[in-house]
Amino acid sequence: MVVRILRLLRPADIGVFMAKAPATDKPKARRKAAPKSSVDATPEALLQFYRDMLLIRRFEEKAGQMYGMGLIGGFCHLYIGQEAVVVGARAATEESDAVITTYRDHGHMLACGMDPRGVMAELTGRIGGYSRGKGGSMHMFARDKNFYGGHGIVGASTSLGTGIALANRYLDNNEVTLTYFGDGAANQGQVYESFNMAALWKLPVLYIIENNQYAMGTSTARSTAQTKLHKRGDAFGIPGSECDGMDVLAVRDAVAKAVKHMRAGKGPYILEAMTYRYRGHSMSDPAKYRTRDEVTKVRKERDPIDHIRDQILESGAASEDALKAIDKEVKAIVTDAADFAQQSPEPDLSELYTDIVITADAAE
Ligand SMILES: Cc1ncc(C[n+]2csc(CCOP(=O)(O)OP(=O)(O)O)c2C)c(N)n1
Ligand SMILES: [Mg+2]
């Protein structure tokens, strides 16, 4: 019943509706949620953050499951644990701002408002996918959502994102480009070539380093001389800071500050979001570089969804029942996406040479 009512309401109404519900159940003690006065968000916004992060979490869990069943092939990198980064960043930017990221990209797409059906169908290689089943997990795009991919080459999103910012500078449209990359990518050479140009031309580009503490098979601590990655812009005069990437409000505030800097014409900014991925790097990962206990501890003490859940309940923004209704709604969206992804046909053979670039050499 509650779900049905929620579906009839706009998100803004849901917030008001839920805010009025009594906070009956006390959440389990984890890290202490801030008291009402210091939770700097409306009940409506808190619920939206909860919903958006949960959608990514459940979507990724389903993708992992479908991969295990052989329904998804090729590379697949899950975003579980890092949800607060994209949801917080989205909240501090406009839909017209551009987003570009790496291969760990499903969360970024969902946060941009891309259709879960189209993302899941791309994972299963079906015609209903964003790249008509020919791009897979790492290569999806949505021009109407200003989402520029999905890139498998480590470090590439940095240079491409800098190029998008250069285009926006030419267009003089005051739009910023959120350019995501990982801690491992931060050691790639092209990142610094990009920093140089971005600083020189004062490009409106926000480099968001998702520091999940591990690259493919090693930790930042073992592979990186300067582990404070937000300081990597010092040599170029690019300001930087770090934020708690497991706290959606902290990310939102840090991104808002950076966006203000960029929209004022002051050039690029580096934000290092301290986060953590719960799953392996990709779908097959012996994970010898960390202990199980470490993962369990982060999940228990720093989980971004548990955290906002606690904030919602302890501040009285909504009741446990209201959250359950969102859980149900999200589950239904993901189930629908998974069904669609299995029912959508595989691309026809005639699709083999469409939507791809054939160079003169290859064509001969
Ligand atoms: C140029 C290049 N070198 C190596 C690889 C193989 N590779 C894929 S992901 C990865 C690690 C990247 O780690 P990080 O930037 O921390 O991102 P995360 O996977 O943690 O999100 C590597 C080495 C690649 N895809 N591209
Ligand atoms: Mg990493």
mmCIF file of C-alpha atoms and ligand atoms in Angstrom:
data_model
loop_
_atom_site.group_PDB
_atom_site.id
_atom_site.type_symbol
_atom_site.label_atom_id
_atom_site.label_comp_id
_atom_site.label_asym_id
_atom_site.label_seq_id
_atom_site.Cartn_x
_atom_site.Cartn_y
_atom_site.Cartn_z
ATOM 1 C CA MET A 1 0.000 0.000 0.000
ATOM 2 C CA VAL A 2 2.738 2.442 1.025
ATOM 3 C CA VAL A 3 4.647 1.536 -2.139
ATOM 4 C CA ARG A 4 1.602 2.257 -4.247
ATOM 5 C CA ILE A 5 1.178 5.663 -2.631
ATOM 6 C CA LEU A 6 4.871 6.429 -3.118
ATOM 7 C CA ARG A 7 4.658 5.660 -6.825
ATOM 8 C CA LEU A 8 1.881 8.209 -7.218
ATOM 9 C CA LEU A 9 3.890 10.942 -5.565
ATOM 10 C CA ARG A 10 6.723 13.076 -6.873
ATOM 11 C CA PRO A 11 10.037 12.719 -4.963
ATOM 12 C CA ALA A 12 9.400 16.088 -3.327
ATOM 13 C CA ASP A 13 6.068 14.847 -1.997
ATOM 14 C CA ILE A 14 7.609 11.631 -0.744
ATOM 15 C CA GLY A 15 9.981 13.607 1.439
ATOM 16 C CA VAL A 16 7.166 15.593 3.013
ATOM 17 C CA PHE A 17 5.023 12.499 3.401
ATOM 18 C CA MET A 18 7.771 10.497 5.013
ATOM 19 C CA ALA A 19 9.007 13.302 7.171
ATOM 20 C CA LYS A 20 5.673 13.239 8.950
ATOM 21 C CA ALA A 21 5.878 9.550 9.751
ATOM 22 C CA PRO A 22 6.893 8.826 13.352
ATOM 23 C CA ALA A 23 10.375 7.420 13.970
ATOM 24 C CA THR A 24 9.409 4.249 15.799
ATOM 25 C CA ASP A 25 12.284 1.799 15.445
ATOM 26 C CA LYS A 26 15.703 2.649 16.766
ATOM 27 C CA PRO A 27 18.538 1.734 14.410
ATOM 28 C CA LYS A 28 21.303 -0.648 15.470
ATOM 29 C CA ALA A 29 24.289 1.134 16.911
ATOM 30 C CA ARG A 30 27.049 1.621 14.401
ATOM 31 C CA ARG A 31 28.949 4.860 13.979
ATOM 32 C CA LYS A 32 26.990 7.498 15.775
ATOM 33 C CA ALA A 33 24.582 9.380 13.541
ATOM 34 C CA ALA A 34 24.568 13.136 13.893
ATOM 35 C CA PRO A 35 21.715 14.693 15.867
ATOM 36 C CA LYS A 36 18.919 16.328 13.903
ATOM 37 C CA SER A 37 20.327 19.836 14.085
ATOM 38 C CA SER A 38 23.661 18.861 12.517
ATOM 39 C CA VAL A 39 22.253 16.742 9.667
ATOM 40 C CA ASP A 40 22.437 19.421 7.026
ATOM 41 C CA ALA A 41 19.804 18.156 4.596
ATOM 42 C CA THR A 42 16.041 18.155 4.325
ATOM 43 C CA PRO A 43 14.200 14.888 5.018
ATOM 44 C CA GLU A 44 13.349 14.849 1.345
ATOM 45 C CA ALA A 45 17.011 15.044 0.330
ATOM 46 C CA LEU A 46 18.083 12.397 2.846
ATOM 47 C CA LEU A 47 15.510 9.970 1.494
ATOM 48 C CA GLN A 48 16.553 10.696 -2.063
ATOM 49 C CA PHE A 49 20.192 9.956 -1.160
ATOM 50 C CA TYR A 50 19.170 6.741 0.558
ATOM 51 C CA ARG A 51 17.138 5.651 -2.444
ATOM 52 C CA ASP A 52 19.812 6.535 -4.985
ATOM 53 C CA MET A 53 22.578 4.741 -3.084
ATOM 54 C CA LEU A 54 20.396 1.720 -2.463
ATOM 55 C CA LEU A 55 19.507 1.510 -6.142
ATOM 56 C CA ILE A 56 23.199 1.309 -7.026
ATOM 57 C CA ARG A 57 23.870 -1.262 -4.280
ATOM 58 C CA ARG A 58 21.007 -3.566 -5.301
ATOM 59 C CA PHE A 59 21.724 -3.123 -8.998
ATOM 60 C CA GLU A 60 25.337 -4.150 -8.472
ATOM 61 C CA GLU A 61 24.399 -7.109 -6.304
ATOM 62 C CA LYS A 62 22.078 -8.286 -9.057
ATOM 63 C CA ALA A 63 24.762 -7.784 -11.691
ATOM 64 C CA GLY A 64 27.169 -9.872 -9.598
ATOM 65 C CA GLN A 65 24.559 -12.597 -9.298
ATOM 66 C CA MET A 66 23.831 -12.581 -13.030
ATOM 67 C CA TYR A 67 27.528 -12.705 -13.801
ATOM 68 C CA GLY A 68 27.809 -15.805 -11.624
ATOM 69 C CA MET A 69 24.958 -17.373 -13.581
ATOM 70 C CA GLY A 70 26.754 -16.763 -16.873
ATOM 71 C CA LEU A 71 24.245 -14.159 -18.053
ATOM 72 C CA ILE A 72 26.881 -11.431 -18.138
ATOM 73 C CA GLY A 73 30.230 -12.010 -19.819
ATOM 74 C CA GLY A 74 33.511 -10.154 -20.161
ATOM 75 C CA PHE A 75 34.792 -7.602 -17.696
ATOM 76 C CA CYS A 76 32.560 -6.336 -14.914
ATOM 77 C CA HIS A 77 33.684 -4.092 -12.053
ATOM 78 C CA LEU A 78 31.227 -3.530 -9.235
ATOM 79 C CA TYR A 79 30.822 -0.262 -7.353
ATOM 80 C CA ILE A 80 29.538 -1.717 -4.078
ATOM 81 C CA GLY A 81 30.813 0.336 -1.117
ATOM 82 C CA GLN A 82 31.528 3.501 -3.115
ATOM 83 C CA GLU A 83 27.926 4.647 -3.667
ATOM 84 C CA ALA A 84 28.159 7.838 -1.584
ATOM 85 C CA VAL A 85 30.730 9.332 -3.942
ATOM 86 C CA VAL A 86 28.608 9.554 -7.078
ATOM 87 C CA VAL A 87 25.362 10.296 -5.266
ATOM 88 C CA GLY A 88 26.946 13.087 -3.200
ATOM 89 C CA ALA A 89 28.663 14.579 -6.248
ATOM 90 C CA ARG A 90 25.474 14.494 -8.272
ATOM 91 C CA ALA A 91 23.648 16.392 -5.544
ATOM 92 C CA ALA A 92 26.105 19.275 -5.792
ATOM 93 C CA THR A 93 26.027 19.600 -9.578
ATOM 94 C CA GLU A 94 23.533 20.263 -12.344
ATOM 95 C CA GLU A 95 22.200 17.761 -14.867
ATOM 96 C CA SER A 96 23.855 19.799 -17.599
ATOM 97 C CA ASP A 97 27.314 19.219 -16.092
ATOM 98 C CA ALA A 98 29.315 16.487 -17.785
ATOM 99 C CA VAL A 99 30.403 13.224 -16.156
ATOM 100 C CA ILE A 100 33.108 10.856 -17.320
ATOM 101 C CA THR A 101 34.599 7.898 -15.512
ATOM 102 C CA THR A 102 36.463 4.620 -15.657
ATOM 103 C CA TYR A 103 35.322 1.019 -16.100
ATOM 104 C CA ARG A 104 33.792 0.939 -12.566
ATOM 105 C CA ASP A 105 30.945 2.886 -14.015
ATOM 106 C CA HIS A 106 27.487 1.432 -13.341
ATOM 107 C CA GLY A 107 26.953 3.637 -10.272
ATOM 108 C CA HIS A 108 27.885 6.778 -12.205
ATOM 109 C CA MET A 109 25.350 5.950 -14.895
ATOM 110 C CA LEU A 110 22.537 5.331 -12.446
ATOM 111 C CA ALA A 111 23.391 8.506 -10.541
ATOM 112 C CA CYS A 112 23.184 10.411 -13.856
ATOM 113 C CA GLY A 113 19.625 9.161 -14.259
ATOM 114 C CA MET A 114 20.325 6.568 -16.937
ATOM 115 C CA ASP A 115 17.735 3.824 -17.225
ATOM 116 C CA PRO A 116 18.625 0.720 -15.154
ATOM 117 C CA ARG A 117 17.063 -1.406 -17.920
ATOM 118 C CA GLY A 118 19.444 -0.047 -20.534
ATOM 119 C CA VAL A 119 22.471 -0.448 -18.277
ATOM 120 C CA MET A 120 21.631 -4.025 -17.312
ATOM 121 C CA ALA A 121 20.807 -4.965 -20.919
ATOM 122 C CA GLU A 122 24.208 -3.671 -21.968
ATOM 123 C CA LEU A 123 25.782 -5.925 -19.352
ATOM 124 C CA THR A 124 23.994 -8.931 -20.818
ATOM 125 C CA GLY A 125 25.020 -7.871 -24.347
ATOM 126 C CA ARG A 126 21.488 -7.245 -25.624
ATOM 127 C CA ILE A 127 20.134 -4.845 -28.221
ATOM 128 C CA GLY A 128 18.226 -2.908 -25.540
ATOM 129 C CA GLY A 129 21.507 -1.885 -23.920
ATOM 130 C CA TYR A 130 22.964 1.622 -24.082
ATOM 131 C CA SER A 131 25.545 0.526 -26.671
ATOM 132 C CA ARG A 132 23.168 -1.907 -28.385
ATOM 133 C CA GLY A 133 24.888 -4.763 -26.608
ATOM 134 C CA LYS A 134 28.254 -4.083 -28.186
ATOM 135 C CA GLY A 135 30.002 -2.089 -25.481
ATOM 136 C CA GLY A 136 29.457 -4.096 -22.335
ATOM 137 C CA SER A 137 30.103 -3.044 -18.756
ATOM 138 C CA MET A 138 32.940 -0.615 -19.473
ATOM 139 C CA HIS A 139 31.578 1.186 -22.516
ATOM 140 C CA MET A 140 28.251 2.927 -22.190
ATOM 141 C CA PHE A 141 27.350 6.509 -23.001
ATOM 142 C CA ALA A 142 24.294 8.761 -22.775
ATOM 143 C CA ARG A 143 24.672 12.099 -24.514
ATOM 144 C CA ASP A 144 21.249 13.243 -23.273
ATOM 145 C CA LYS A 145 22.416 12.740 -19.678
ATOM 146 C CA ASN A 146 25.831 14.261 -20.338
ATOM 147 C CA PHE A 147 27.454 10.961 -19.456
ATOM 148 C CA TYR A 148 30.568 10.418 -21.565
ATOM 149 C CA GLY A 149 31.505 6.857 -20.553
ATOM 150 C CA GLY A 150 32.729 4.250 -19.268
ATOM 151 C CA HIS A 151 36.471 3.875 -20.260
ATOM 152 C CA GLY A 152 38.635 0.793 -19.877
ATOM 153 C CA ILE A 153 42.020 2.438 -20.241
ATOM 154 C CA VAL A 154 43.336 3.420 -16.823
ATOM 155 C CA GLY A 155 43.926 7.190 -16.774
ATOM 156 C CA ALA A 156 42.061 7.847 -20.039
ATOM 157 C CA SER A 157 39.030 9.405 -18.390
ATOM 158 C CA THR A 158 41.319 12.130 -17.046
ATOM 159 C CA SER A 159 42.485 13.327 -20.447
ATOM 160 C CA LEU A 160 39.077 12.921 -22.053
ATOM 161 C CA GLY A 161 37.413 14.794 -19.189
ATOM 162 C CA THR A 162 39.939 17.589 -19.574
ATOM 163 C CA GLY A 163 39.028 17.758 -23.263
ATOM 164 C CA ILE A 164 35.326 18.030 -22.456
ATOM 165 C CA ALA A 165 36.137 20.875 -20.070
ATOM 166 C CA LEU A 166 38.128 22.584 -22.828
ATOM 167 C CA ALA A 167 35.099 22.297 -25.127
ATOM 168 C CA ASN A 168 32.865 23.804 -22.452
ATOM 169 C CA ARG A 169 35.331 26.607 -21.968
ATOM 170 C CA TYR A 170 35.104 27.386 -25.673
ATOM 171 C CA LEU A 171 31.320 27.220 -25.528
ATOM 172 C CA ASP A 172 31.423 29.518 -22.505
ATOM 173 C CA ASN A 173 28.463 27.685 -20.957
ATOM 174 C CA ASN A 174 29.663 27.679 -17.321
ATOM 175 C CA GLU A 175 29.326 23.893 -17.140
ATOM 176 C CA VAL A 176 31.770 21.794 -15.178
ATOM 177 C CA THR A 177 33.084 18.334 -15.958
ATOM 178 C CA LEU A 178 33.259 15.710 -13.233
ATOM 179 C CA THR A 179 36.191 13.524 -14.154
ATOM 180 C CA TYR A 180 36.460 10.411 -12.025
ATOM 181 C CA PHE A 181 39.451 8.109 -11.728
ATOM 182 C CA GLY A 182 40.996 5.766 -9.176
ATOM 183 C CA ASP A 183 43.986 5.854 -6.851
ATOM 184 C CA GLY A 184 45.851 3.505 -9.193
ATOM 185 C CA ALA A 185 45.106 5.715 -12.189
ATOM 186 C CA ALA A 186 46.545 8.676 -10.287
ATOM 187 C CA ASN A 187 49.997 7.230 -11.041
ATOM 188 C CA GLN A 188 49.520 7.353 -14.814
ATOM 189 C CA GLY A 189 51.514 9.870 -16.845
ATOM 190 C CA GLN A 190 48.628 11.275 -18.863
ATOM 191 C CA VAL A 191 46.999 12.467 -15.654
ATOM 192 C CA TYR A 192 49.809 15.006 -15.214
ATOM 193 C CA GLU A 193 49.777 16.123 -18.828
ATOM 194 C CA SER A 194 46.079 16.786 -18.300
ATOM 195 C CA PHE A 195 46.677 18.644 -15.028
ATOM 196 C CA ASN A 196 49.167 20.891 -16.789
ATOM 197 C CA MET A 197 46.758 21.866 -19.551
ATOM 198 C CA ALA A 198 43.797 22.230 -17.202
ATOM 199 C CA ALA A 199 45.749 24.589 -14.947
ATOM 200 C CA LEU A 200 47.270 26.524 -17.843
ATOM 201 C CA TRP A 201 43.903 27.161 -19.469
ATOM 202 C CA LYS A 202 41.918 27.342 -16.199
ATOM 203 C CA LEU A 203 39.524 24.643 -17.328
ATOM 204 C CA PRO A 204 36.358 23.949 -15.320
ATOM 205 C CA VAL A 205 37.212 20.347 -14.533
ATOM 206 C CA LEU A 206 36.797 18.597 -11.197
ATOM 207 C CA TYR A 207 39.113 15.634 -10.856
ATOM 208 C CA ILE A 208 37.466 13.268 -8.403
ATOM 209 C CA ILE A 209 39.913 10.623 -7.279
ATOM 210 C CA GLU A 210 37.972 7.699 -5.855
ATOM 211 C CA ASN A 211 40.604 6.440 -3.457
ATOM 212 C CA ASN A 212 39.332 2.984 -2.544
ATOM 213 C CA GLN A 213 42.842 2.178 -1.289
ATOM 214 C CA TYR A 214 43.529 -0.506 -3.876
ATOM 215 C CA ALA A 215 44.331 -0.717 -7.539
ATOM 216 C CA MET A 216 44.023 -4.070 -9.289
ATOM 217 C CA GLY A 217 46.211 -6.150 -7.018
ATOM 218 C CA THR A 218 48.045 -3.852 -4.662
ATOM 219 C CA SER A 219 47.373 -1.139 -2.133
ATOM 220 C CA THR A 220 48.014 2.578 -2.481
ATOM 221 C CA ALA A 221 50.394 2.377 0.450
ATOM 222 C CA ARG A 222 52.566 -0.219 -1.330
ATOM 223 C CA SER A 223 52.562 1.433 -4.731
ATOM 224 C CA THR A 224 52.451 5.169 -4.158
ATOM 225 C CA ALA A 225 55.109 7.599 -2.923
ATOM 226 C CA GLN A 226 52.761 10.487 -2.054
ATOM 227 C CA THR A 227 49.625 8.831 -0.737
ATOM 228 C CA LYS A 228 47.819 12.151 -0.233
ATOM 229 C CA LEU A 229 46.561 12.130 -3.787
ATOM 230 C CA HIS A 230 44.769 15.470 -3.599
ATOM 231 C CA LYS A 231 48.218 17.068 -3.240
ATOM 232 C CA ARG A 232 49.231 15.838 -6.675
ATOM 233 C CA GLY A 233 48.110 19.129 -8.188
ATOM 234 C CA ASP A 234 50.540 21.211 -6.078
ATOM 235 C CA ALA A 235 53.141 21.399 -8.823
ATOM 236 C CA PHE A 236 50.540 22.851 -11.185
ATOM 237 C CA GLY A 237 48.895 25.188 -8.715
ATOM 238 C CA ILE A 238 45.697 23.121 -8.686
ATOM 239 C CA PRO A 239 44.028 23.215 -5.283
ATOM 240 C CA GLY A 240 42.856 19.973 -3.734
ATOM 241 C CA SER A 241 41.246 18.504 -0.651
ATOM 242 C CA GLU A 242 40.014 15.189 0.664
ATOM 243 C CA CYS A 243 36.627 14.150 1.962
ATOM 244 C CA ASP A 244 34.968 11.141 3.569
ATOM 245 C CA GLY A 245 33.784 9.220 0.532
ATOM 246 C CA MET A 246 31.626 6.984 2.708
ATOM 247 C CA ASP A 247 29.471 9.925 3.787
ATOM 248 C CA VAL A 248 27.165 11.286 1.118
ATOM 249 C CA LEU A 249 26.710 14.656 2.827
ATOM 250 C CA ALA A 250 30.457 15.131 3.191
ATOM 251 C CA VAL A 251 30.917 14.418 -0.521
ATOM 252 C CA ARG A 252 28.078 16.738 -1.466
ATOM 253 C CA ASP A 253 29.594 19.592 0.562
ATOM 254 C CA ALA A 254 33.113 19.048 -0.740
ATOM 255 C CA VAL A 255 31.925 18.934 -4.349
ATOM 256 C CA ALA A 256 29.780 22.037 -3.840
ATOM 257 C CA LYS A 257 32.869 23.921 -2.656
ATOM 258 C CA ALA A 258 34.883 22.752 -5.640
ATOM 259 C CA VAL A 259 32.094 23.595 -8.075
ATOM 260 C CA LYS A 260 31.891 27.115 -6.682
ATOM 261 C CA HIS A 261 35.619 27.493 -7.353
ATOM 262 C CA MET A 262 35.240 26.283 -10.927
ATOM 263 C CA ARG A 263 32.129 28.280 -11.795
ATOM 264 C CA ALA A 264 33.939 31.378 -10.563
ATOM 265 C CA GLY A 265 36.431 30.798 -13.379
ATOM 266 C CA LYS A 266 39.286 29.767 -11.076
ATOM 267 C CA GLY A 267 40.131 26.598 -12.989
ATOM 268 C CA PRO A 268 40.464 22.930 -12.026
ATOM 269 C CA TYR A 269 40.165 21.332 -8.606
ATOM 270 C CA ILE A 270 41.168 17.918 -7.232
ATOM 271 C CA LEU A 271 38.927 16.148 -4.746
ATOM 272 C CA GLU A 272 40.089 12.907 -3.178
ATOM 273 C CA ALA A 273 37.142 10.889 -1.888
ATOM 274 C CA MET A 274 38.321 8.330 0.671
ATOM 275 C CA THR A 275 36.236 5.269 -0.049
ATOM 276 C CA TYR A 276 36.373 1.484 -0.172
ATOM 277 C CA ARG A 277 35.255 -1.260 -2.507
ATOM 278 C CA TYR A 278 33.797 -4.329 -0.868
ATOM 279 C CA ARG A 279 34.082 -6.718 -3.797
ATOM 280 C CA GLY A 280 37.099 -7.830 -5.785
ATOM 281 C CA HIS A 281 38.657 -5.575 -8.385
ATOM 282 C CA SER A 282 36.801 -7.383 -11.148
ATOM 283 C CA MET A 283 34.793 -10.586 -11.095
ATOM 284 C CA SER A 284 37.772 -12.872 -10.615
ATOM 285 C CA ASP A 285 40.080 -11.578 -7.928
ATOM 286 C CA PRO A 286 42.044 -13.730 -5.460
ATOM 287 C CA ALA A 287 42.157 -10.648 -3.162
ATOM 288 C CA LYS A 288 45.490 -11.578 -1.628
ATOM 289 C CA TYR A 289 46.275 -7.937 -1.012
ATOM 290 C CA ARG A 290 43.863 -7.528 1.922
ATOM 291 C CA THR A 291 42.271 -9.570 4.685
ATOM 292 C CA ARG A 292 38.660 -10.538 4.970
ATOM 293 C CA ASP A 293 38.581 -8.969 8.407
ATOM 294 C CA GLU A 294 39.494 -5.603 6.939
ATOM 295 C CA VAL A 295 36.554 -5.734 4.532
ATOM 296 C CA THR A 296 34.160 -6.881 7.269
ATOM 297 C CA LYS A 297 35.285 -4.076 9.547
ATOM 298 C CA VAL A 298 34.699 -1.367 6.926
ATOM 299 C CA ARG A 299 31.304 -2.813 6.016
ATOM 300 C CA LYS A 300 30.304 -2.815 9.648
ATOM 301 C CA GLU A 301 31.671 0.540 10.673
ATOM 302 C CA ARG A 302 31.693 2.774 7.599
ATOM 303 C CA ASP A 303 28.992 1.578 5.244
ATOM 304 C CA PRO A 304 27.516 4.657 3.504
ATOM 305 C CA ILE A 305 23.982 3.281 3.267
ATOM 306 C CA ASP A 306 23.848 2.156 6.892
ATOM 307 C CA HIS A 307 25.145 5.576 7.821
ATOM 308 C CA ILE A 308 22.430 7.566 6.070
ATOM 309 C CA ARG A 309 19.846 5.094 7.307
ATOM 310 C CA ASP A 310 20.953 5.854 10.865
ATOM 311 C CA GLN A 311 20.886 9.579 10.138
ATOM 312 C CA ILE A 312 17.349 9.354 8.767
ATOM 313 C CA LEU A 313 16.017 7.358 11.690
ATOM 314 C CA GLU A 314 17.842 9.184 14.457
ATOM 315 C CA SER A 315 16.926 12.613 13.122
ATOM 316 C CA GLY A 316 13.305 11.555 12.723
ATOM 317 C CA ALA A 317 13.325 12.345 8.998
ATOM 318 C CA ALA A 318 11.346 9.181 8.285
ATOM 319 C CA SER A 319 10.264 5.921 9.843
ATOM 320 C CA GLU A 320 11.578 2.405 9.389
ATOM 321 C CA ASP A 321 8.413 1.621 7.419
ATOM 322 C CA ALA A 322 9.083 4.446 5.021
ATOM 323 C CA LEU A 323 12.591 3.092 4.402
ATOM 324 C CA LYS A 324 11.183 -0.374 3.863
ATOM 325 C CA ALA A 325 8.856 1.043 1.228
ATOM 326 C CA ILE A 326 11.871 2.504 -0.592
ATOM 327 C CA ASP A 327 13.675 -0.859 -0.291
ATOM 328 C CA LYS A 328 10.710 -2.509 -2.007
ATOM 329 C CA GLU A 329 10.512 0.116 -4.709
ATOM 330 C CA VAL A 330 14.246 -0.261 -5.457
ATOM 331 C CA LYS A 331 14.020 -4.043 -5.498
ATOM 332 C CA ALA A 332 11.198 -3.849 -8.034
ATOM 333 C CA ILE A 333 13.226 -1.536 -10.303
ATOM 334 C CA VAL A 334 16.204 -3.890 -10.238
ATOM 335 C CA THR A 335 14.107 -7.004 -10.846
ATOM 336 C CA ASP A 336 12.467 -5.265 -13.780
ATOM 337 C CA ALA A 337 15.877 -4.274 -15.182
ATOM 338 C CA ALA A 338 17.164 -7.842 -14.854
ATOM 339 C CA ASP A 339 14.059 -9.245 -16.586
ATOM 340 C CA PHE A 340 14.374 -6.744 -19.394
ATOM 341 C CA ALA A 341 18.083 -7.555 -19.766
ATOM 342 C CA GLN A 342 17.287 -11.216 -20.279
ATOM 343 C CA GLN A 343 14.310 -10.723 -22.556
ATOM 344 C CA SER A 344 15.865 -8.151 -24.870
ATOM 345 C CA PRO A 345 17.224 -9.943 -27.985
ATOM 346 C CA GLU A 346 20.887 -10.276 -28.815
ATOM 347 C CA PRO A 347 22.035 -7.912 -31.587
ATOM 348 C CA ASP A 348 21.444 -9.183 -35.100
ATOM 349 C CA LEU A 349 24.443 -10.153 -37.204
ATOM 350 C CA SER A 350 23.759 -7.071 -39.341
ATOM 351 C CA GLU A 351 24.782 -4.969 -36.313
ATOM 352 C CA LEU A 352 28.329 -6.254 -36.504
ATOM 353 C CA TYR A 353 29.672 -3.233 -38.419
ATOM 354 C CA THR A 354 27.294 -0.506 -37.219
ATOM 355 C CA ASP A 355 28.187 2.068 -34.533
ATOM 356 C CA ILE A 356 31.866 1.197 -34.726
ATOM 357 C CA VAL A 357 34.814 3.066 -36.167
ATOM 358 C CA ILE A 358 36.536 1.297 -39.026
ATOM 359 C CA THR A 359 39.889 2.817 -39.889
ATOM 360 C CA ALA A 360 41.045 3.039 -43.492
ATOM 361 C CA ASP A 361 43.750 0.427 -42.813
ATOM 362 C CA ALA A 362 41.327 -2.044 -41.295
ATOM 363 C CA ALA A 363 38.834 -1.550 -44.097
ATOM 364 C CA GLU A 364 41.350 -2.499 -46.795
HETATM 365 C C1 LIG B 1 46.603 1.754 -19.293
HETATM 366 C C2 LIG B 1 46.118 0.569 -18.519
HETATM 367 N N1 LIG B 1 47.001 -0.121 -17.761
HETATM 368 C C3 LIG B 1 46.572 -1.193 -17.032
HETATM 369 C C4 LIG B 1 45.266 -1.602 -17.102
HETATM 370 C C5 LIG B 1 44.789 -2.790 -16.253
HETATM 371 N N2 LIG B 1 44.059 -2.298 -15.086
HETATM 372 C C6 LIG B 1 42.721 -2.244 -15.102
HETATM 373 S S1 LIG B 1 42.117 -1.600 -13.690
HETATM 374 C C7 LIG B 1 43.639 -1.396 -13.026
HETATM 375 C C8 LIG B 1 43.789 -0.827 -11.644
HETATM 376 C C9 LIG B 1 43.242 0.543 -11.469
HETATM 377 O O1 LIG B 1 43.041 0.859 -10.110
HETATM 378 P P1 LIG B 1 42.360 2.184 -9.635
HETATM 379 O O2 LIG B 1 42.729 3.302 -10.514
HETATM 380 O O3 LIG B 1 42.678 2.352 -8.193
HETATM 381 O O4 LIG B 1 40.799 1.954 -9.840
HETATM 382 P P2 LIG B 1 39.812 0.941 -9.100
HETATM 383 O O5 LIG B 1 39.825 -0.321 -9.905
HETATM 384 O O6 LIG B 1 40.281 0.769 -7.720
HETATM 385 O O7 LIG B 1 38.467 1.568 -9.192
HETATM 386 C C10 LIG B 1 44.607 -1.834 -13.912
HETATM 387 C C11 LIG B 1 46.053 -1.805 -13.637
HETATM 388 C C12 LIG B 1 44.381 -0.855 -17.912
HETATM 389 N N3 LIG B 1 43.088 -1.172 -18.012
HETATM 390 N N4 LIG B 1 44.822 0.239 -18.596
HETATM 391 MG MG MG B 2 41.485 1.972 -6.532
#
